[in-house]
mmCIF file of C-alpha atoms and ligand atoms in Angstrom:
data_model
loop_
_atom_site.group_PDB
_atom_site.id
_atom_site.type_symbol
_atom_site.label_atom_id
_atom_site.label_comp_id
_atom_site.label_asym_id
_atom_site.label_seq_id
_atom_site.Cartn_x
_atom_site.Cartn_y
_atom_site.Cartn_z
ATOM 1 C CA MET P 1 106.389 134.847 58.196
ATOM 2 C CA LYS P 2 108.659 131.968 59.189
ATOM 3 C CA ILE P 3 109.378 133.474 62.580
ATOM 4 C CA ILE P 4 105.733 133.865 63.346
ATOM 5 C CA SER P 5 104.927 130.346 62.492
ATOM 6 C CA ILE P 6 107.701 129.058 64.789
ATOM 7 C CA THR P 7 106.300 131.283 67.612
ATOM 8 C CA LYS P 8 102.894 129.844 66.939
ATOM 9 C CA ILE P 9 104.188 126.337 66.991
ATOM 10 C CA ILE P 10 105.963 126.990 70.324
ATOM 11 C CA PHE P 11 102.824 128.530 71.732
ATOM 12 C CA LEU P 12 100.704 125.545 70.704
ATOM 13 C CA LEU P 13 103.349 123.221 72.038
ATOM 14 C CA GLN P 14 103.175 125.007 75.415
ATOM 15 C CA ILE P 15 99.480 124.725 75.580
ATOM 16 C CA TRP P 16 99.741 121.001 74.692
ATOM 17 C CA ILE P 17 102.418 120.379 77.468
ATOM 18 C CA LEU P 18 100.104 122.417 79.893
ATOM 19 C CA LEU P 19 97.088 120.309 79.156
ATOM 20 C CA ASN P 20 98.896 117.060 79.265
ATOM 21 C CA VAL P 21 101.296 117.668 82.214
ATOM 22 C CA SER P 22 99.340 119.743 84.613
ATOM 23 C CA PRO P 23 96.885 117.177 85.852
ATOM 24 C CA SER P 24 99.759 115.067 87.258
ATOM 25 C CA VAL P 25 101.636 118.061 88.468
ATOM 26 C CA ALA P 26 98.608 119.077 90.528
ATOM 27 C CA HIS P 27 98.834 115.755 92.364
ATOM 28 C CA GLN P 28 102.477 115.951 93.117
ATOM 29 C CA PHE P 29 104.248 117.175 96.217
ATOM 30 C CA PRO P 30 107.902 118.274 96.525
ATOM 31 C CA ALA P 31 110.552 115.567 96.893
ATOM 32 C CA PHE P 32 111.611 117.117 100.209
ATOM 33 C CA ASN P 33 109.675 119.487 102.403
ATOM 34 C CA LYS P 34 110.190 120.944 105.884
ATOM 35 C CA LEU P 35 107.483 121.249 108.500
ATOM 36 C CA GLN P 36 108.902 124.062 110.556
ATOM 37 C CA LEU P 37 108.493 123.776 114.416
ATOM 38 C CA PRO P 38 107.533 126.740 116.613
ATOM 39 C CA LEU P 39 110.021 129.413 117.294
ATOM 40 C CA ARG P 40 113.291 128.213 119.150
ATOM 41 C CA THR P 41 111.864 124.609 119.236
ATOM 42 C CA ILE P 42 113.992 121.585 118.284
ATOM 43 C CA GLY P 43 114.072 117.854 118.590
ATOM 44 C CA PRO P 44 111.035 116.054 116.927
ATOM 45 C CA GLU P 45 112.259 112.650 117.944
ATOM 46 C CA SER P 46 109.276 110.615 116.715
ATOM 47 C CA VAL P 47 105.886 111.407 115.023
ATOM 48 C CA ALA P 48 102.377 110.059 115.243
ATOM 49 C CA PHE P 49 99.064 110.488 113.335
ATOM 50 C CA ASP P 50 95.626 110.368 114.987
ATOM 51 C CA ARG P 51 92.780 108.066 113.906
ATOM 52 C CA LYS P 52 91.493 110.685 111.445
ATOM 53 C CA GLY P 53 94.931 111.081 109.861
ATOM 54 C CA GLY P 54 95.487 114.481 111.634
ATOM 55 C CA GLY P 55 99.090 115.487 112.432
ATOM 56 C CA PRO P 56 101.844 114.781 112.542
ATOM 57 C CA TYR P 57 102.172 115.098 116.288
ATOM 58 C CA THR P 58 105.579 115.185 117.824
ATOM 59 C CA GLY P 59 107.353 115.560 121.090
ATOM 60 C CA VAL P 60 109.974 118.286 121.320
ATOM 61 C CA ALA P 61 113.055 119.095 123.450
ATOM 62 C CA ASP P 62 111.233 121.743 125.615
ATOM 63 C CA GLY P 63 108.683 119.158 126.806
ATOM 64 C CA ARG P 64 105.673 119.928 124.655
ATOM 65 C CA VAL P 65 103.762 117.627 122.294
ATOM 66 C CA VAL P 66 102.864 119.786 119.254
ATOM 67 C CA LYS P 67 100.415 119.086 116.428
ATOM 68 C CA TYR P 68 100.775 120.115 112.783
ATOM 69 C CA GLN P 69 97.687 121.898 111.490
ATOM 70 C CA GLY P 70 98.603 122.361 107.852
ATOM 71 C CA PRO P 71 100.855 124.848 106.126
ATOM 72 C CA LYS P 72 98.809 128.042 107.112
ATOM 73 C CA VAL P 73 98.735 127.405 110.789
ATOM 74 C CA GLY P 74 101.807 125.286 111.346
ATOM 75 C CA PHE P 75 102.339 123.593 114.746
ATOM 76 C CA THR P 76 100.177 124.286 117.729
ATOM 77 C CA ASP P 77 100.581 123.164 121.390
ATOM 78 C CA PHE P 78 98.739 119.850 122.009
ATOM 79 C CA ALA P 79 99.800 118.213 125.285
ATOM 80 C CA ILE P 80 102.271 118.387 128.129
ATOM 81 C CA THR P 81 103.533 115.512 130.278
ATOM 82 C CA SER P 82 104.727 117.394 133.383
ATOM 83 C CA PRO P 83 102.318 118.935 135.886
ATOM 84 C CA ASN P 84 105.144 121.398 136.787
ATOM 85 C CA ARG P 85 105.615 122.720 133.300
ATOM 86 C CA THR P 86 104.896 126.368 132.650
ATOM 87 C CA LYS P 87 105.239 128.131 129.259
ATOM 88 C CA GLU P 88 107.299 130.911 130.883
ATOM 89 C CA ARG P 89 109.780 128.436 132.304
ATOM 90 C CA CYS P 90 109.990 125.868 129.487
ATOM 91 C CA ASP P 91 108.971 127.178 125.981
ATOM 92 C CA GLY P 92 111.970 127.278 123.777
ATOM 93 C CA LYS P 93 114.372 125.879 126.501
ATOM 94 C CA ASN P 94 115.923 122.916 124.904
ATOM 95 C CA GLY P 95 118.735 122.084 127.335
ATOM 96 C CA PRO P 96 118.594 118.635 129.094
ATOM 97 C CA GLU P 97 118.970 120.252 132.516
ATOM 98 C CA LEU P 98 115.308 121.450 132.316
ATOM 99 C CA GLN P 99 113.848 118.273 130.944
ATOM 100 C CA GLN P 100 113.286 116.773 134.392
ATOM 101 C CA ILE P 101 110.899 119.721 135.186
ATOM 102 C CA CYS P 102 109.574 120.401 131.733
ATOM 103 C CA GLY P 103 109.233 116.775 130.540
ATOM 104 C CA ARG P 104 110.722 115.081 127.469
ATOM 105 C CA PRO P 105 108.089 113.191 125.483
ATOM 106 C CA PHE P 106 109.724 110.657 122.968
ATOM 107 C CA GLY P 107 107.400 107.828 121.901
ATOM 108 C CA LEU P 108 103.851 108.658 120.683
ATOM 109 C CA GLY P 109 101.063 106.351 119.679
ATOM 110 C CA PHE P 110 97.330 106.750 119.345
ATOM 111 C CA TYR P 111 94.901 104.140 120.636
ATOM 112 C CA TYR P 112 92.271 104.370 117.850
ATOM 113 C CA LYS P 113 89.445 102.908 119.916
ATOM 114 C CA THR P 114 89.346 105.757 122.365
ATOM 115 C CA GLY P 115 91.360 108.334 120.421
ATOM 116 C CA ASP P 116 93.732 108.812 123.447
ATOM 117 C CA LEU P 117 97.379 109.475 122.842
ATOM 118 C CA TYR P 118 99.897 107.401 124.718
ATOM 119 C CA ILE P 119 103.347 108.925 125.297
ATOM 120 C CA THR P 120 106.539 107.579 126.737
ATOM 121 C CA ASP P 121 108.160 110.515 128.496
ATOM 122 C CA ALA P 122 111.836 109.889 129.443
ATOM 123 C CA TYR P 123 111.240 111.250 133.014
ATOM 124 C CA TYR P 124 107.455 111.165 133.517
ATOM 125 C CA GLY P 125 106.902 107.575 132.418
ATOM 126 C CA LEU P 126 104.106 106.039 130.301
ATOM 127 C CA VAL P 127 101.352 108.668 130.267
ATOM 128 C CA VAL P 128 98.126 109.155 128.343
ATOM 129 C CA VAL P 129 96.217 112.340 127.241
ATOM 130 C CA ARG P 130 92.638 112.595 125.921
ATOM 131 C CA PRO P 131 91.984 113.269 122.208
ATOM 132 C CA SER P 132 91.574 116.955 122.997
ATOM 133 C CA GLY P 133 95.097 117.158 124.494
ATOM 134 C CA GLY P 134 96.195 119.130 127.544
ATOM 135 C CA LEU P 135 97.863 117.784 130.660
ATOM 136 C CA VAL P 136 98.251 113.930 130.697
ATOM 137 C CA THR P 137 95.752 112.194 132.958
ATOM 138 C CA HIS P 138 97.265 108.839 133.960
ATOM 139 C CA ARG P 139 100.811 107.785 134.372
ATOM 140 C CA VAL P 140 102.794 104.613 135.082
ATOM 141 C CA THR P 141 106.138 105.684 136.447
ATOM 142 C CA SER P 142 107.574 102.605 138.026
ATOM 143 C CA PHE P 143 107.769 98.808 138.039
ATOM 144 C CA GLU P 144 107.829 96.737 141.271
ATOM 145 C CA GLY P 145 108.386 99.847 143.240
ATOM 146 C CA ARG P 146 111.283 101.115 141.249
ATOM 147 C CA HIS P 147 111.051 104.234 139.067
ATOM 148 C CA PHE P 148 111.798 103.793 135.360
ATOM 149 C CA ALA P 149 115.254 104.959 134.287
ATOM 150 C CA PHE P 150 114.591 106.541 130.887
ATOM 151 C CA LEU P 151 111.504 105.692 128.814
ATOM 152 C CA ASP P 152 111.869 106.009 125.079
ATOM 153 C CA ALA P 153 109.702 104.329 122.480
ATOM 154 C CA LEU P 154 106.340 102.562 122.288
ATOM 155 C CA ASP P 155 104.033 100.768 119.923
ATOM 156 C CA ILE P 156 100.378 99.844 120.287
ATOM 157 C CA ASP P 157 98.477 96.615 119.510
ATOM 158 C CA GLN P 158 95.268 98.209 118.408
ATOM 159 C CA LYS P 159 93.366 94.886 118.399
ATOM 160 C CA VAL P 160 93.912 93.987 121.987
ATOM 161 C CA GLY P 161 94.702 97.306 123.654
ATOM 162 C CA VAL P 162 98.357 96.583 124.712
ATOM 163 C CA VAL P 163 101.232 99.151 124.747
ATOM 164 C CA TYR P 164 104.748 97.805 124.289
ATOM 165 C CA PHE P 165 107.444 100.215 125.474
ATOM 166 C CA VAL P 166 111.132 100.221 126.448
ATOM 167 C CA ASP P 167 113.154 101.600 129.293
ATOM 168 C CA SER P 168 116.478 102.408 127.788
ATOM 169 C CA GLY P 169 118.624 102.542 130.846
ATOM 170 C CA ALA P 170 119.864 105.419 133.101
ATOM 171 C CA VAL P 171 122.976 106.161 131.004
ATOM 172 C CA PHE P 172 120.639 107.850 128.383
ATOM 173 C CA GLN P 173 119.995 110.595 130.844
ATOM 174 C CA THR P 174 123.434 111.961 129.997
ATOM 175 C CA GLY P 175 122.361 112.553 126.391
ATOM 176 C CA ASN P 176 125.933 111.966 125.423
ATOM 177 C CA ARG P 177 126.218 109.543 122.438
ATOM 178 C CA THR P 178 129.889 108.583 123.058
ATOM 179 C CA LYS P 179 129.237 107.951 126.805
ATOM 180 C CA ILE P 180 126.106 105.893 126.006
ATOM 181 C CA VAL P 181 127.875 103.636 123.455
ATOM 182 C CA GLU P 182 131.017 103.231 125.588
ATOM 183 C CA SER P 183 129.087 102.249 128.564
ATOM 184 C CA ARG P 184 128.115 98.794 127.020
ATOM 185 C CA ASP P 185 124.994 99.113 129.330
ATOM 186 C CA THR P 186 122.654 96.148 129.328
ATOM 187 C CA SER P 187 120.079 97.341 131.873
ATOM 188 C CA GLY P 188 117.427 98.035 129.166
ATOM 189 C CA ARG P 189 113.961 96.373 129.391
ATOM 190 C CA LEU P 190 110.846 95.787 127.382
ATOM 191 C CA PHE P 191 107.397 96.038 129.039
ATOM 192 C CA LYS P 192 103.890 95.692 128.135
ATOM 193 C CA TYR P 193 100.971 97.732 129.511
ATOM 194 C CA ASP P 194 97.434 96.454 129.227
ATOM 195 C CA ILE P 195 95.142 99.364 128.690
ATOM 196 C CA GLY P 196 92.061 97.459 129.988
ATOM 197 C CA THR P 197 93.527 96.129 133.192
ATOM 198 C CA LYS P 198 96.202 98.868 133.606
ATOM 199 C CA GLN P 199 98.606 96.069 134.458
ATOM 200 C CA VAL P 200 102.391 96.424 133.625
ATOM 201 C CA THR P 201 104.331 93.195 132.761
ATOM 202 C CA LEU P 202 108.150 92.968 132.282
ATOM 203 C CA LEU P 203 108.738 90.922 129.066
ATOM 204 C CA LEU P 204 112.472 91.114 128.527
ATOM 205 C CA ARG P 205 115.522 92.343 130.460
ATOM 206 C CA GLY P 206 119.226 92.583 129.500
ATOM 207 C CA LEU P 207 118.724 94.766 126.407
ATOM 208 C CA SER P 208 121.605 96.985 125.345
ATOM 209 C CA GLY P 209 120.141 100.442 124.871
ATOM 210 C CA PRO P 210 116.578 99.647 123.609
ATOM 211 C CA VAL P 211 115.308 102.791 121.866
ATOM 212 C CA GLY P 212 112.681 101.618 119.351
ATOM 213 C CA VAL P 213 109.836 99.247 119.297
ATOM 214 C CA ALA P 214 107.580 97.900 116.517
ATOM 215 C CA LEU P 215 104.908 95.218 116.570
ATOM 216 C CA SER P 216 104.780 92.902 113.583
ATOM 217 C CA LYS P 217 101.713 93.084 111.349
ATOM 218 C CA ASP P 218 100.364 89.675 112.597
ATOM 219 C CA SER P 219 101.197 90.609 116.276
ATOM 220 C CA SER P 220 103.365 87.541 116.615
ATOM 221 C CA TYR P 221 106.490 89.348 117.734
ATOM 222 C CA VAL P 222 107.825 92.832 118.605
ATOM 223 C CA LEU P 223 111.042 94.196 117.275
ATOM 224 C CA ILE P 224 113.371 96.176 119.568
ATOM 225 C CA THR P 225 116.297 98.307 118.206
ATOM 226 C CA GLU P 226 119.354 98.247 120.496
ATOM 227 C CA TYR P 227 121.373 101.466 120.186
ATOM 228 C CA ILE P 228 124.421 100.234 122.021
ATOM 229 C CA ALA P 229 124.509 96.681 120.678
ATOM 230 C CA GLN P 230 123.670 98.029 117.104
ATOM 231 C CA ARG P 231 121.213 95.228 116.304
ATOM 232 C CA ILE P 232 117.405 94.618 116.187
ATOM 233 C CA ARG P 233 116.106 92.039 118.608
ATOM 234 C CA ARG P 234 112.962 90.098 118.126
ATOM 235 C CA PHE P 235 110.715 89.097 121.115
ATOM 236 C CA TRP P 236 108.181 86.431 120.286
ATOM 237 C CA LEU P 237 104.630 86.896 121.508
ATOM 238 C CA LYS P 238 102.985 83.899 119.920
ATOM 239 C CA GLY P 239 103.905 80.403 118.742
ATOM 240 C CA ALA P 240 106.453 77.829 119.920
ATOM 241 C CA LYS P 241 109.099 80.445 120.710
ATOM 242 C CA ALA P 242 106.637 82.758 122.730
ATOM 243 C CA ASN P 243 108.425 84.562 125.555
ATOM 244 C CA SER P 244 111.900 84.101 124.096
ATOM 245 C CA SER P 245 113.951 86.505 122.057
ATOM 246 C CA ASP P 246 116.562 86.177 119.190
ATOM 247 C CA VAL P 247 118.584 88.589 117.067
ATOM 248 C CA PHE P 248 116.505 89.662 114.082
ATOM 249 C CA THR P 249 119.338 91.396 112.288
ATOM 250 C CA ASN P 250 122.502 93.366 112.949
ATOM 251 C CA VAL P 251 122.804 96.962 111.822
ATOM 252 C CA GLU P 252 125.779 98.856 110.492
ATOM 253 C CA GLY P 253 125.647 102.004 112.587
ATOM 254 C CA ILE P 254 123.399 103.023 115.474
ATOM 255 C CA PRO P 255 119.785 102.251 115.037
ATOM 256 C CA ASP P 256 117.077 104.488 116.565
ATOM 257 C CA ASN P 257 113.219 104.226 116.102
ATOM 258 C CA ILE P 258 111.682 101.465 114.115
ATOM 259 C CA LYS P 259 108.296 101.905 112.469
ATOM 260 C CA ARG P 260 106.135 99.378 110.643
ATOM 261 C CA THR P 261 104.725 100.126 107.297
ATOM 262 C CA VAL P 262 101.103 99.369 106.141
ATOM 263 C CA LEU P 263 102.317 96.324 104.193
ATOM 264 C CA GLY P 264 104.375 94.984 107.200
ATOM 265 C CA ASP P 265 107.969 96.020 106.482
ATOM 266 C CA PHE P 266 109.870 98.171 108.941
ATOM 267 C CA TRP P 267 111.726 101.538 108.490
ATOM 268 C CA VAL P 268 114.714 101.910 110.824
ATOM 269 C CA ALA P 269 116.560 105.211 111.272
ATOM 270 C CA ILE P 270 120.310 104.739 111.387
ATOM 271 C CA SER P 271 123.116 107.049 112.079
ATOM 272 C CA ASN P 272 126.676 106.323 111.500
ATOM 273 C CA THR P 273 129.598 108.528 112.581
ATOM 274 C CA LYS P 274 132.829 108.245 110.606
ATOM 275 C CA GLN P 275 135.640 110.818 110.797
ATOM 276 C CA HIS P 276 133.506 113.433 112.572
ATOM 277 C CA THR P 277 130.776 113.176 109.963
ATOM 278 C CA THR P 278 127.358 111.592 110.895
ATOM 279 C CA PHE P 279 125.626 109.847 108.104
ATOM 280 C CA SER P 280 121.725 109.406 108.338
ATOM 281 C CA ILE P 281 120.296 106.524 106.592
ATOM 282 C CA GLY P 282 116.848 105.016 106.478
ATOM 283 C CA GLN P 283 116.610 101.332 105.895
ATOM 284 C CA ARG P 284 113.354 99.498 105.063
ATOM 285 C CA ILE P 285 113.733 95.977 106.271
ATOM 286 C CA ASN P 286 111.243 93.159 105.402
ATOM 287 C CA GLN P 287 109.743 90.555 107.702
ATOM 288 C CA VAL P 288 112.734 88.187 107.334
ATOM 289 C CA GLY P 289 115.278 90.821 108.206
ATOM 290 C CA LYS P 290 116.517 91.720 104.815
ATOM 291 C CA VAL P 291 117.137 95.332 103.724
ATOM 292 C CA VAL P 292 114.955 95.992 100.764
ATOM 293 C CA GLU P 293 115.390 99.800 100.387
ATOM 294 C CA ALA P 294 117.839 102.349 101.667
ATOM 295 C CA ARG P 295 117.455 106.205 101.663
ATOM 296 C CA ASN P 296 120.190 108.622 102.323
ATOM 297 C CA PHE P 297 119.164 111.780 104.425
ATOM 298 C CA THR P 298 122.623 113.011 105.180
ATOM 299 C CA ASP P 299 122.441 116.029 102.975
ATOM 300 C CA GLN P 300 119.191 117.304 104.559
ATOM 301 C CA TYR P 301 120.271 116.409 108.132
ATOM 302 C CA ASN P 302 123.731 117.677 108.463
ATOM 303 C CA THR P 303 123.858 117.188 112.344
ATOM 304 C CA PRO P 304 126.178 115.440 114.794
ATOM 305 C CA ASN P 305 123.374 113.260 116.182
ATOM 306 C CA GLY P 306 121.731 112.122 112.934
ATOM 307 C CA ILE P 307 118.188 111.195 112.429
ATOM 308 C CA THR P 308 115.974 109.442 114.986
ATOM 309 C CA GLU P 309 112.941 108.083 112.941
ATOM 310 C CA VAL P 310 111.700 107.278 109.497
ATOM 311 C CA GLN P 311 108.033 106.758 109.366
ATOM 312 C CA GLU P 312 105.890 106.048 106.189
ATOM 313 C CA HIS P 313 102.517 107.653 106.021
ATOM 314 C CA ASN P 314 100.234 108.174 102.923
ATOM 315 C CA GLY P 315 103.093 107.885 100.474
ATOM 316 C CA ARG P 316 105.523 110.143 102.388
ATOM 317 C CA LEU P 317 108.379 109.464 104.757
ATOM 318 C CA TYR P 318 108.367 111.621 107.976
ATOM 319 C CA VAL P 319 111.946 112.009 109.336
ATOM 320 C CA GLY P 320 112.671 112.952 112.933
ATOM 321 C CA CYS P 321 115.887 114.355 114.479
ATOM 322 C CA LEU P 322 117.063 115.596 117.956
ATOM 323 C CA ASP P 323 118.717 118.794 116.902
ATOM 324 C CA GLN P 324 116.819 120.088 113.987
ATOM 325 C CA ASN P 325 113.876 122.627 114.062
ATOM 326 C CA PHE P 326 111.737 120.784 111.468
ATOM 327 C CA ILE P 327 110.208 117.451 110.476
ATOM 328 C CA GLY P 328 111.468 116.393 107.048
ATOM 329 C CA VAL P 329 108.865 115.035 104.664
ATOM 330 C CA PHE P 330 110.154 113.083 101.657
ATOM 331 C CA ARG P 331 108.346 111.550 98.748
ATOM 332 C CA VAL P 332 108.322 107.801 98.934
HETATM 333 C C1 NAG K 1 106.747 119.823 141.095
HETATM 334 O O1 NAG K 1 106.507 120.961 141.885
HETATM 335 C C2 NAG K 1 106.204 120.636 143.206
HETATM 336 C C3 NAG K 1 105.672 121.863 143.900
HETATM 337 O O2 NAG K 1 106.555 122.966 143.527
HETATM 338 C C4 NAG K 1 107.335 119.977 143.793
HETATM 339 O O3 NAG K 1 107.130 119.536 145.120
HETATM 340 C C5 NAG K 1 107.771 118.726 143.047
HETATM 341 O O4 NAG K 1 109.022 118.196 143.449
HETATM 342 C C6 NAG K 1 107.967 119.141 141.556
HETATM 343 N N1 NAG K 1 108.198 117.846 140.721
HETATM 344 C C7 NAG K 1 109.247 117.818 139.950
HETATM 345 C C8 NAG K 1 109.376 116.561 139.191
HETATM 346 O O5 NAG K 1 110.003 118.794 139.632
HETATM 347 C C1 NAG K 2 130.752 112.685 126.370
HETATM 348 O O1 NAG K 2 131.316 111.515 126.936
HETATM 349 C C2 NAG K 2 132.629 111.390 126.515
HETATM 350 C C3 NAG K 2 133.129 109.964 127.037
HETATM 351 O O2 NAG K 2 132.707 109.809 128.419
HETATM 352 C C4 NAG K 2 133.490 112.470 127.011
HETATM 353 O O3 NAG K 2 134.893 112.360 126.677
HETATM 354 C C5 NAG K 2 132.990 113.774 126.420
HETATM 355 O O4 NAG K 2 133.608 114.902 127.025
HETATM 356 C C6 NAG K 2 131.507 113.893 126.766
HETATM 357 N N1 NAG K 2 130.925 115.131 126.159
HETATM 358 C C7 NAG K 2 130.236 116.003 126.654
HETATM 359 C C8 NAG K 2 129.754 117.148 125.790
HETATM 360 O O5 NAG K 2 130.056 116.007 127.883
HETATM 361 C C1 NAG K 3 104.562 83.452 128.307
HETATM 362 O O1 NAG K 3 104.482 84.163 129.579
HETATM 363 C C2 NAG K 3 103.228 84.399 129.999
HETATM 364 C C3 NAG K 3 103.329 85.150 131.343
HETATM 365 O O2 NAG K 3 104.099 86.264 131.120
HETATM 366 C C4 NAG K 3 102.476 83.111 130.281
HETATM 367 O O3 NAG K 3 101.126 83.362 130.538
HETATM 368 C C5 NAG K 3 102.432 82.283 128.934
HETATM 369 O O4 NAG K 3 101.952 80.973 129.199
HETATM 370 C C6 NAG K 3 103.889 82.060 128.422
HETATM 371 N N1 NAG K 3 103.929 81.356 127.219
HETATM 372 C C7 NAG K 3 104.765 80.313 126.866
HETATM 373 C C8 NAG K 3 104.622 79.721 125.569
HETATM 374 O O5 NAG K 3 105.665 80.046 127.683
HETATM 375 C C1 NAG K 4 125.019 109.562 101.862
HETATM 376 O O1 NAG K 4 125.184 110.933 101.419
HETATM 377 C C2 NAG K 4 126.425 111.434 101.813
HETATM 378 C C3 NAG K 4 126.397 112.948 101.447
HETATM 379 O O2 NAG K 4 125.925 113.199 100.142
HETATM 380 C C4 NAG K 4 127.585 110.761 101.238
HETATM 381 O O3 NAG K 4 128.804 111.302 101.647
HETATM 382 C C5 NAG K 4 127.459 109.270 101.707
HETATM 383 O O4 NAG K 4 128.504 108.502 101.103
HETATM 384 C C6 NAG K 4 126.116 108.696 101.323
HETATM 385 N N1 NAG K 4 125.994 107.349 101.947
HETATM 386 C C7 NAG K 4 125.521 106.199 101.401
HETATM 387 C C8 NAG K 4 125.554 104.942 102.230
HETATM 388 O O5 NAG K 4 125.060 106.279 100.401
#
């Protein structure tokens, strides 16, 4: 009799737990989840979401921009940046030698007013594709008659229709981290592109490996990460310091993309190589340059190149990387 009553108690307890716990369980998602890229595809450097919240979209090493369509479908082809790209020649080919033919899209940003996707392709310039995807329709490949060296990141001012983007410098074409850092190159530049007038303006030269751009919430400045100089520079757009720049903060390690949060902080992806191990850290930096949160992604991203982006979207962090075949999704 005693045994039965204990069994009964346990049974009632289980029902009680089920009733009380399951509603919150239903709203949870795993602490870490992988969005698997198509077969033999690697290198989701950066991500973007469209105006309806669709995606993530990402540019991969074989030149495609792919779109995530949920767990059942996975990723599908969305856009290509090179008119010479064919699926036969390029799909699944991730080597840097083919990227000048297949394209290499890095920075992505939707302009919500039209739904168009702006892309900085390392070799094909600043390009744009319609909301339905396909081959890009317009491209800006040069400034004052000289071809860009290596375009990387962008950010869009949705209010005025301006794209801020960076040219990292020719040494980035080598794809060799050691060589890039040892070069001490300072040929990097920040540009703006006016969507209405299609005019390109040079805003800042002398940058040391600019690889990330983020506009502040009030549009008064843009932050630029400098991969080689290991710091974040601020270029003032408004106010008494307009058109000048200063150091926003120094970074311990190599910073890559920088992405603003809804509340106005910035997530910076940082990799730090010590004794043949690369540590991957995400830092959330507030508007006065102070680190307010750090997340360690090293265990999930055991790679020589580390992570390239941390982006917050709807309570999750999306983490990009050059040599993995997935986008990592972490609970905030
Ligand atoms: C694309 O293909 C055309 C025709 O085959 C060729 O002339 C052009 O140089 C190619 N462009 C690139 C960037 O490979
Ligand atoms: C990268 O560059 C460094 C320094 O120039 C060189 O020693 C190394 O061999 C290069 N690595 C590759 C894979 O080319
Ligand atoms: C900043 O530069 C732009 C041209 O690039 C100019 O129109 C503007 O007046 C300048 N602002 C200041 C405060 O110097
Ligand atoms: C991050 O995690 C790695 C692996 O677990 C660990 O070795 C490293 O010390 C951690 N770094 C920081 C800054 O917490």
